[in-house]
Amino acid sequence: MTKESAVQRGIISSFENFVNANPDLNTESNSERANALKDYFAFGGFLSMLPSGNGWPKLIYPSKQRIIFQLNELDLSRKLFESKLNDWKKKNSEAKNYKKTIFFKKFAEPVYWKHLMKTMTDKEYKHSTERVKLPVDLVADKKYKAMIETFLNDTEYRRQLIEAFENSVVYKKDKKLAKHASHLQELRKEISETKIKELTAKLESINKNINCLKEIMKWAES
């Protein structure tokens, strides 16, 4: 079907076609509706109408029922994306505040105090922690707690970790076990910021679609 025949049959898929089909209509007489139509077409919508004198034509499609259905679908999508956005904002906040949060949480960990006591009473242990730069400040992070606790209690484990640490290519330039944690949080922060940007844009689009449909609803009801 050509654009011309579609317009003649009352099927409109662009604001330009709408204006061409209603040459005597002053769209500025209802600028909110006109802007809503522009958004509606931009979202891929189409409509069907019947002439109504020199005023706005009668809207045949989308009907009020169809608009209500679309609004309900969009509302469900909005809630879903809002939930995802909140989750990513939480992850972003956790990544940004990781160092501060984990630093203060360590004081509630018995392993941390055992470590301090042992550094004061056991020269071999203290020397071992210095050789590997033991990331004891991360003891409240479950990913590192087990390693730190084992390092504290197991002499053979300390020996093996020191050997791996001093001979590993991974730590050749930057010998810090905690470096991985720092890199991981930076990566999480970058990923979460990207997701937040994507989801915010998606929600803005959904809200814009909802607003234009609400305005068109007024036309369908008139």
Steps between C-alpha positions, in 0.01 A plus 500: 500500500644839404517794742242685293247218505561442870427864578190492280372201699567679829814307602763744621853406606678837514425852617569628150232270357263610775547865409460423128179310570362795699611810306249729670584388852692741720709255703626786715147533636590198713878494514508236776306259282714584198822434695353178636425392142858571395625281783239234426615472139865508606431191713366322190131559563234551236142618507176492310257794495191649344462865391310724737451838336784745543586378850692199617387181324330219687750243622409145399826326589649470751180464696472585867515129585812452288672795668413366846651165403819668377524714813470192721777327306723806522433533872614142555814568296565817695479318833735230373759750379465710816578190705805424285613862521477497879702178513776649286500822702550290811788311338653829388475643850656188650789517252559870567492457879676163508829620647340708774239237588739207507754702703260560788344154486835338572482616862207265558698200376674284766751390233622859469579524872665157498715621213606813691583297809705251301700773324603622845593157637621301199795642302478233228131578444557874493781460248280275286217754493746768391641283220157445341349832615212305653175690422371476856289814448281281276430242769131600509470405133401133484709458184816570700406402854566127451840566345603738780375261768689208345813716469466580870467139616690286247881528479522284188237708323701814581811344351321399181331838460828686549668279241219550249491872573871559456535286186175590325507705180164645601654682797833582332426871452251566778535264793172565674245228564243774563551642150258245358227620738557860393486411131189291556314788667602741224369256242174461693467876524553545124256222411233630739536856368451373144193301605358797690539718191333239276211437739445871566473563126259206467281632782499848349380349173229296675379802697492708184296229329261485795453876501425515128248215529328674790463811289368299204257334741337841548452517123351149491255598771393827335 
